[in-house]
Amino acid sequence: MARIGNKKKGFVKPITVKKQTNVDHVTGEKIPKSFVFSRGKLPGPLRQLQMDLRKLMLPYTALNLKEKKRNNLKDYLNVAGPMGVTHFLILSKTESAPYLRVARTPQGPTLTFKIHEYSLAVDIAQSQLRPRCPKDLFKNPPLIVLSGFGTGDQHLKLTTIMFQNIFPAIDINTVKLASCQRIVLLNYNKDTKLIDFRHYSIRLQPVGVTRRLRKFVQNHQVPDLRSLQDVSDFVTKAGYGSESEADDEAATVTLASDLGRVNQASTKSAVKLQEIGPRLTLQLIKVEEGLCSGGIIFSEYGGEKKQDNKSDRKKDQDNTGSDDEDEGEDEDMGEDESEGQEVDEED
């Protein structure tokens, strides 16, 4: 008589998706998140600028947000609520100039900027002798620094509040130095009424140490000493970075804790900024009370204030009641570019 044994069923581990928390465990405040998308058709350079802005807003943004032609503002707003998205950055293009709208969800206000000039991140990198972009540079949000906005004008106060709240707040008593790797600088010129928007990476260099020695410690590689008579020649040889390179070009700080292998606590290190882009020159032309609608708080053009982006707003209003039950949003909002969650939201 044949004996039938019991077959064991294989255990399949369920797939879990790592979700981002909506509240900072240190400060206890809600973490700002963003969507960066466009209204209307954009030319190739502005499409690349949109991707550069998404990368700048990492890690709390939808880097791979998929846009569809029939999506309207209401579609993005419906998905923003469950995802905890607090801000929209909207690019558009008219015959005269491109525009950037920065809005607080779900009820505004909305700031509309005219883009006078812009440079892409790839253009910034190509202009540099040694471009720098470490793989973990975008794992943490950037710091935000605003300059020249303290004039007392209401629209500039709103601009300050908007950009201060678009990135997570930091606690100076608990923040880790290793997480401070990027900085966004906004400088307002009261004479030209233009805002210079810059994005930099932050790096520290120990004071009094040559670039040759820094590279030796950081790279863990055996140096090529075949052309040298003595090992001391490797340390003292000139021509591979100046001894005073860090001292002359950057301000120095005393570190409270170790940062990497070459920057030690209680020692002086030089702070150096390297631009990584994108670079923009903006002009605030309008502030609206609501989300791309509502009363006008400020307008640079006075009586012509309703002319800006009029076609975009009309398109949004016409499509508000459209039936999009068969289409939704797929977005990737994760800690970095490779991990996140895919969401299919049906209205």
CSV table of C-alpha atoms in Angstrom, one decimal:
chain,number,residue,atom,x,y,z
A,1,MET,CA,0.0,0.0,0.0
A,2,ALA,CA,1.5,3.3,-1.1
A,3,ARG,CA,2.1,5.9,1.6
A,4,ILE,CA,1.1,9.4,0.8
A,5,GLY,CA,3.1,12.0,2.7
A,6,ASN,CA,1.9,15.4,3.5
A,7,LYS,CA,3.3,18.1,1.2
A,8,LYS,CA,4.4,21.3,2.9
A,9,LYS,CA,3.2,24.4,1.3
A,10,GLY,CA,5.8,27.0,0.6
A,11,PHE,CA,5.5,30.2,2.6
A,12,VAL,CA,5.4,33.4,0.5
A,13,LYS,CA,6.4,36.5,2.3
A,14,PRO,CA,3.9,39.3,1.5
A,15,ILE,CA,5.3,42.3,-0.2
A,16,THR,CA,5.2,45.4,1.9
A,17,VAL,CA,5.6,48.9,0.7
A,18,LYS,CA,7.7,51.3,2.8
A,19,LYS,CA,5.6,54.3,3.6
A,20,GLN,CA,6.9,57.7,4.6
A,21,THR,CA,5.8,59.1,7.9
A,22,ASN,CA,3.8,62.4,7.8
A,23,VAL,CA,5.2,63.6,11.1
A,24,ASP,CA,8.8,64.3,12.1
A,25,HIS,CA,9.7,62.1,15.1
A,26,VAL,CA,12.0,64.8,16.5
A,27,THR,CA,10.2,68.1,16.0
A,28,GLY,CA,6.7,66.6,16.1
A,29,GLU,CA,5.6,68.7,13.1
A,30,LYS,CA,4.0,67.7,9.9
A,31,ILE,CA,6.5,67.0,7.1
A,32,PRO,CA,5.9,69.0,4.0
A,33,LYS,CA,5.6,67.0,0.8
A,34,SER,CA,5.2,68.3,-2.7
A,35,PHE,CA,4.0,67.6,-6.2
A,36,VAL,CA,5.9,69.2,-9.1
A,37,PHE,CA,3.9,69.1,-12.4
A,38,SER,CA,3.0,71.3,-15.4
A,39,ARG,CA,-0.1,72.8,-16.9
A,40,GLY,CA,-0.2,72.8,-20.6
A,41,LYS,CA,2.6,71.8,-23.0
A,42,LEU,CA,6.2,72.5,-22.1
A,43,PRO,CA,9.2,72.7,-24.4
A,44,GLY,CA,12.1,70.2,-23.8
A,45,PRO,CA,14.2,72.6,-21.6
A,46,LEU,CA,11.3,73.4,-19.3
A,47,ARG,CA,10.5,69.7,-19.0
A,48,GLN,CA,14.1,69.1,-17.9
A,49,LEU,CA,13.7,72.0,-15.4
A,50,GLN,CA,10.7,70.3,-14.0
A,51,MET,CA,12.7,67.1,-13.4
A,52,ASP,CA,15.5,69.2,-11.8
A,53,LEU,CA,12.9,70.8,-9.4
A,54,ARG,CA,11.6,67.4,-8.5
A,55,LYS,CA,15.1,66.2,-7.7
A,56,LEU,CA,15.7,69.4,-5.6
A,57,MET,CA,12.5,68.7,-3.6
A,58,LEU,CA,13.6,65.1,-2.7
A,59,PRO,CA,13.1,63.1,-0.7
A,60,TYR,CA,9.6,64.3,0.1
A,61,THR,CA,8.2,64.6,-3.4
A,62,ALA,CA,6.9,62.4,-6.2
A,63,LEU,CA,10.0,62.0,-8.4
A,64,ASN,CA,8.3,59.8,-11.0
A,65,LEU,CA,4.9,61.5,-11.0
A,66,LYS,CA,3.1,60.5,-14.2
A,67,GLU,CA,1.1,63.3,-15.8
A,68,LYS,CA,-1.7,62.8,-18.3
A,69,LYS,CA,-3.2,65.3,-20.7
A,70,ARG,CA,-6.7,65.1,-19.3
A,71,ASN,CA,-5.6,65.5,-15.7
A,72,ASN,CA,-6.7,68.8,-14.1
A,73,LEU,CA,-6.0,70.5,-10.9
A,74,LYS,CA,-8.8,68.7,-9.1
A,75,ASP,CA,-7.2,65.3,-9.9
A,76,TYR,CA,-3.9,66.3,-8.3
A,77,LEU,CA,-5.7,67.7,-5.3
A,78,ASN,CA,-7.7,64.4,-4.8
A,79,VAL,CA,-4.5,62.4,-4.7
A,80,ALA,CA,-2.6,65.0,-2.6
A,81,GLY,CA,-4.9,64.6,0.4
A,82,PRO,CA,-4.3,60.8,1.1
A,83,MET,CA,-0.6,61.2,0.3
A,84,GLY,CA,-0.1,64.1,2.7
A,85,VAL,CA,1.0,66.5,0.0
A,86,THR,CA,1.2,70.1,1.3
A,87,HIS,CA,2.5,72.1,-1.7
A,88,PHE,CA,2.2,72.2,-5.5
A,89,LEU,CA,4.9,73.6,-7.8
A,90,ILE,CA,3.3,74.2,-11.1
A,91,LEU,CA,5.2,75.1,-14.3
A,92,SER,CA,3.5,76.7,-17.3
A,93,LYS,CA,4.5,78.5,-20.5
A,94,THR,CA,2.8,81.3,-22.3
A,95,GLU,CA,3.9,83.1,-25.5
A,96,SER,CA,5.8,85.7,-23.4
A,97,ALA,CA,7.5,83.8,-20.7
A,98,PRO,CA,7.5,80.6,-18.5
A,99,TYR,CA,5.9,80.8,-15.1
A,100,LEU,CA,6.2,79.0,-11.8
A,101,ARG,CA,3.3,78.8,-9.3
A,102,VAL,CA,3.9,77.7,-5.7
A,103,ALA,CA,0.7,76.8,-3.9
A,104,ARG,CA,-0.3,75.6,-0.5
A,105,THR,CA,-2.8,72.8,-0.6
A,106,PRO,CA,-5.7,72.5,-0.3
A,107,GLN,CA,-6.9,76.1,0.1
A,108,GLY,CA,-3.9,78.3,-0.9
A,109,PRO,CA,-2.4,80.8,-1.0
A,110,THR,CA,-0.8,80.7,-4.5
A,111,LEU,CA,2.3,82.6,-5.5
A,112,THR,CA,2.9,83.2,-9.2
A,113,PHE,CA,6.5,83.9,-10.4
A,114,LYS,CA,7.6,84.9,-13.8
A,115,ILE,CA,10.8,83.0,-14.8
A,116,HIS,CA,13.2,85.6,-16.3
A,117,GLU,CA,16.2,83.2,-16.7
A,118,TYR,CA,17.0,79.7,-15.8
A,119,SER,CA,19.9,77.2,-16.0
A,120,LEU,CA,19.5,73.5,-15.8
A,121,ALA,CA,21.5,71.3,-13.5
A,122,VAL,CA,23.3,69.7,-16.4
A,123,ASP,CA,24.4,73.1,-17.6
A,124,ILE,CA,25.8,74.0,-14.2
A,125,ALA,CA,27.7,70.7,-14.1
A,126,GLN,CA,29.2,71.2,-17.5
A,127,SER,CA,30.5,74.6,-16.5
A,128,GLN,CA,32.5,73.2,-13.6
A,129,LEU,CA,35.9,71.7,-13.7
A,130,ARG,CA,35.1,69.0,-11.1
A,131,PRO,CA,31.3,68.7,-10.7
A,132,ARG,CA,30.2,67.0,-7.5
A,133,CYS,CA,27.1,65.0,-6.9
A,134,PRO,CA,27.5,62.1,-4.4
A,135,LYS,CA,24.9,59.3,-4.6
A,136,ASP,CA,23.4,60.0,-1.2
A,137,LEU,CA,23.2,63.8,-1.8
A,138,PHE,CA,19.4,63.7,-2.1
A,139,LYS,CA,18.5,61.4,0.8
A,140,ASN,CA,17.8,64.4,3.0
A,141,PRO,CA,15.9,67.6,2.3
A,142,PRO,CA,17.9,70.8,1.8
A,143,LEU,CA,18.3,73.7,4.2
A,144,ILE,CA,16.6,76.9,3.2
A,145,VAL,CA,18.2,80.4,3.5
A,146,LEU,CA,16.3,83.6,2.6
A,147,SER,CA,18.0,87.0,2.2
A,148,GLY,CA,16.6,90.4,1.6
A,149,PHE,CA,13.0,89.7,2.2
A,150,GLY,CA,12.7,91.7,5.5
A,151,THR,CA,11.3,94.9,3.9
A,152,GLY,CA,8.0,94.7,5.7
A,153,ASP,CA,5.9,94.3,2.5
A,154,GLN,CA,3.0,91.8,2.9
A,155,HIS,CA,3.6,89.9,-0.3
A,156,LEU,CA,7.3,89.4,0.7
A,157,LYS,CA,6.2,88.1,4.1
A,158,LEU,CA,4.0,85.6,2.4
A,159,THR,CA,6.8,84.6,0.2
A,160,THR,CA,9.1,84.1,3.2
A,161,ILE,CA,6.5,82.0,5.0
A,162,MET,CA,5.7,79.9,1.9
A,163,PHE,CA,9.4,78.9,1.3
A,164,GLN,CA,10.1,78.4,4.9
A,165,ASN,CA,7.3,75.9,5.2
A,166,ILE,CA,8.0,74.1,1.9
A,167,PHE,CA,10.9,72.2,3.5
A,168,PRO,CA,10.9,70.3,6.8
A,169,ALA,CA,11.9,72.3,9.9
A,170,ILE,CA,15.1,71.3,11.7
A,171,ASP,CA,16.0,71.2,15.4
A,172,ILE,CA,19.5,72.6,15.8
A,173,ASN,CA,19.9,70.7,19.0
A,174,THR,CA,19.3,67.3,17.5
A,175,VAL,CA,20.1,67.6,13.8
A,176,LYS,CA,22.8,65.4,12.5
A,177,LEU,CA,25.6,67.2,10.6
A,178,ALA,CA,25.8,64.4,8.1
A,179,SER,CA,22.2,65.1,7.0
A,180,CYS,CA,23.0,68.7,6.1
A,181,GLN,CA,24.3,68.2,2.6
A,182,ARG,CA,22.3,70.7,0.5
A,183,ILE,CA,21.2,74.3,0.8
A,184,VAL,CA,18.6,76.4,-1.2
A,185,LEU,CA,19.4,80.1,-1.2
A,186,LEU,CA,16.8,82.8,-2.2
A,187,ASN,CA,18.1,86.3,-2.4
A,188,TYR,CA,15.7,89.2,-3.1
A,189,ASN,CA,16.9,92.4,-4.8
A,190,LYS,CA,14.7,95.3,-3.8
A,191,ASP,CA,15.9,97.5,-6.6
A,192,THR,CA,15.2,95.0,-9.5
A,193,LYS,CA,12.4,93.1,-7.6
A,194,LEU,CA,14.0,89.9,-8.7
A,195,ILE,CA,14.7,86.7,-6.7
A,196,ASP,CA,17.9,84.7,-7.3
A,197,PHE,CA,17.2,81.0,-6.7
A,198,ARG,CA,20.3,78.9,-6.1
A,199,HIS,CA,20.9,75.3,-5.1
A,200,TYR,CA,24.2,74.2,-3.6
A,201,SER,CA,25.8,71.1,-2.1
A,202,ILE,CA,27.6,71.5,1.2
A,203,ARG,CA,31.0,70.0,1.9
A,204,LEU,CA,33.5,70.3,4.7
A,205,GLN,CA,37.3,70.3,4.4
A,206,PRO,CA,39.7,70.1,7.4
A,207,VAL,CA,41.8,73.2,7.6
A,208,GLY,CA,45.6,72.8,7.0
A,209,VAL,CA,45.3,69.5,5.2
A,210,THR,CA,46.2,69.2,1.5
A,211,ARG,CA,43.9,67.9,-1.1
A,212,ARG,CA,46.3,65.0,-1.7
A,213,LEU,CA,46.0,63.8,1.9
A,214,ARG,CA,42.3,64.2,2.0
A,215,LYS,CA,41.9,62.0,-1.1
A,216,PHE,CA,44.2,59.4,0.4
A,217,VAL,CA,42.2,59.1,3.5
A,218,GLN,CA,38.8,59.2,1.8
A,219,ASN,CA,39.5,56.8,-1.1
A,220,HIS,CA,41.1,53.9,0.8
A,221,GLN,CA,43.5,53.4,-2.1
A,222,VAL,CA,47.3,52.7,-2.0
A,223,PRO,CA,49.0,55.8,-3.7
A,224,ASP,CA,51.4,55.4,-6.5
A,225,LEU,CA,54.9,56.1,-5.0
A,226,ARG,CA,57.0,54.8,-7.9
A,227,SER,CA,58.2,58.2,-9.0
A,228,LEU,CA,59.1,59.3,-5.4
A,229,GLN,CA,62.3,58.8,-3.5
A,230,ASP,CA,60.8,58.9,-0.1
A,231,VAL,CA,57.2,58.6,1.4
A,232,SER,CA,57.6,62.2,2.8
A,233,ASP,CA,57.7,63.4,-0.8
A,234,PHE,CA,54.1,62.3,-1.2
A,235,VAL,CA,53.0,64.6,1.7
A,236,THR,CA,55.1,67.6,0.9
A,237,LYS,CA,54.9,67.5,-3.0
A,238,ALA,CA,53.3,70.6,-4.4
A,239,GLY,CA,51.1,70.9,-7.4
A,240,TYR,CA,48.2,68.8,-6.2
A,241,GLY,CA,46.0,71.3,-4.4
A,242,SER,CA,47.2,74.3,-2.4
A,243,GLU,CA,47.9,74.0,1.3
A,244,SER,CA,45.7,77.1,1.9
A,245,GLU,CA,42.9,76.0,-0.6
A,246,ALA,CA,40.3,75.6,2.1
A,247,ASP,CA,41.5,78.4,4.3
A,248,ASP,CA,41.3,81.1,1.7
A,249,GLU,CA,38.0,80.2,-0.1
A,250,ALA,CA,35.6,79.4,2.7
A,251,ALA,CA,34.6,80.3,6.3
A,252,THR,CA,35.7,77.9,9.0
A,253,VAL,CA,33.7,76.3,11.7
A,254,THR,CA,34.5,74.1,14.7
A,255,LEU,CA,32.7,70.8,14.6
A,256,ALA,CA,30.8,69.5,17.5
A,257,SER,CA,31.0,65.9,16.3
A,258,ASP,CA,32.9,63.7,13.9
A,259,LEU,CA,31.8,64.0,10.3
A,260,GLY,CA,33.4,61.3,8.1
A,261,ARG,CA,37.0,60.2,8.3
A,262,VAL,CA,38.7,63.5,7.8
A,263,ASN,CA,36.5,66.0,9.7
A,264,GLN,CA,37.0,65.3,13.4
A,265,ALA,CA,35.2,66.9,16.4
A,266,SER,CA,36.8,69.9,18.0
A,267,THR,CA,38.8,70.7,14.9
A,268,LYS,CA,38.4,73.5,12.4
A,269,SER,CA,36.9,72.7,9.0
A,270,ALA,CA,36.2,74.9,6.1
A,271,VAL,CA,32.6,75.1,4.7
A,272,LYS,CA,32.4,75.1,0.9
A,273,LEU,CA,29.4,75.4,-1.3
A,274,GLN,CA,29.3,74.0,-4.8
A,275,GLU,CA,26.3,74.9,-7.1
A,276,ILE,CA,24.4,71.9,-8.4
A,277,GLY,CA,21.4,73.6,-10.0
A,278,PRO,CA,18.9,74.4,-11.1
A,279,ARG,CA,19.4,78.2,-11.1
A,280,LEU,CA,16.5,80.5,-11.6
A,281,THR,CA,15.8,84.3,-11.7
A,282,LEU,CA,12.2,84.9,-10.5
A,283,GLN,CA,9.9,87.8,-10.2
A,284,LEU,CA,6.8,87.6,-8.0
A,285,ILE,CA,3.9,89.0,-10.0
A,286,LYS,CA,0.8,87.8,-8.2
A,287,VAL,CA,-0.4,86.4,-4.9
A,288,GLU,CA,-3.9,84.7,-4.8
A,289,GLU,CA,-5.8,83.8,-1.7
A,290,GLY,CA,-6.9,80.4,-2.9
A,291,LEU,CA,-5.4,77.5,-4.8
A,292,CYS,CA,-4.8,79.1,-8.2
A,293,SER,CA,-8.0,81.1,-7.7
A,294,GLY,CA,-9.6,83.6,-5.3
A,295,GLY,CA,-9.0,87.1,-4.4
A,296,ILE,CA,-5.8,88.9,-5.5
A,297,ILE,CA,-3.7,89.8,-2.5
A,298,PHE,CA,-0.9,91.3,-4.6
A,299,SER,CA,-0.3,92.0,-8.3
A,300,GLU,CA,2.8,93.5,-9.8
A,301,TYR,CA,0.8,94.8,-12.8
A,302,GLY,CA,-2.1,96.5,-11.1
A,303,GLY,CA,-5.1,96.7,-13.4
A,304,GLU,CA,-3.7,94.0,-15.6
A,305,LYS,CA,-3.4,91.5,-12.8
A,306,LYS,CA,-6.0,89.1,-14.3
A,307,GLN,CA,-4.1,88.7,-17.6
A,308,ASP,CA,-1.4,86.4,-16.2
A,309,ASN,CA,-1.9,82.7,-16.8
A,310,LYS,CA,-5.6,83.4,-17.6
A,311,SER,CA,-5.7,80.6,-20.2
A,312,ASP,CA,-4.3,78.1,-17.7
A,313,ARG,CA,-6.9,79.0,-15.1
A,314,LYS,CA,-9.7,78.8,-17.6
A,315,LYS,CA,-8.6,75.3,-18.6
A,316,ASP,CA,-8.5,74.2,-15.0
A,317,GLN,CA,-12.1,75.5,-14.4
A,318,ASP,CA,-13.4,73.9,-17.6
A,319,ASN,CA,-12.0,70.5,-16.6
A,320,THR,CA,-13.0,70.6,-12.9
A,321,GLY,CA,-16.1,68.6,-13.6
A,322,SER,CA,-14.6,66.1,-16.0
A,323,ASP,CA,-15.1,62.4,-15.5
A,324,ASP,CA,-11.7,60.8,-14.8
A,325,GLU,CA,-12.9,57.6,-13.1
A,326,ASP,CA,-10.9,55.5,-15.5
A,327,GLU,CA,-7.6,57.3,-15.0
A,328,GLY,CA,-5.6,58.3,-12.0
A,329,GLU,CA,-2.2,59.2,-10.8
A,330,ASP,CA,0.8,56.9,-10.5
A,331,GLU,CA,3.5,58.4,-8.4
A,332,ASP,CA,6.7,57.3,-6.7
A,333,MET,CA,7.2,59.0,-3.3
A,334,GLY,CA,10.0,57.3,-1.5
A,335,GLU,CA,13.1,57.9,0.5
A,336,ASP,CA,15.1,58.0,-2.7
A,337,GLU,CA,14.8,57.4,-6.4
A,338,SER,CA,14.7,53.6,-6.2
A,339,GLU,CA,12.1,52.9,-3.6
A,340,GLY,CA,8.6,54.1,-2.9
A,341,GLN,CA,5.0,53.2,-3.5
A,342,GLU,CA,2.9,53.2,-6.6
A,343,VAL,CA,-0.6,54.7,-6.1
A,344,ASP,CA,-3.6,54.4,-8.4
A,345,GLU,CA,-6.2,56.8,-7.2
A,346,GLU,CA,-9.7,56.7,-8.8
A,347,ASP,CA,-12.0,59.7,-8.5
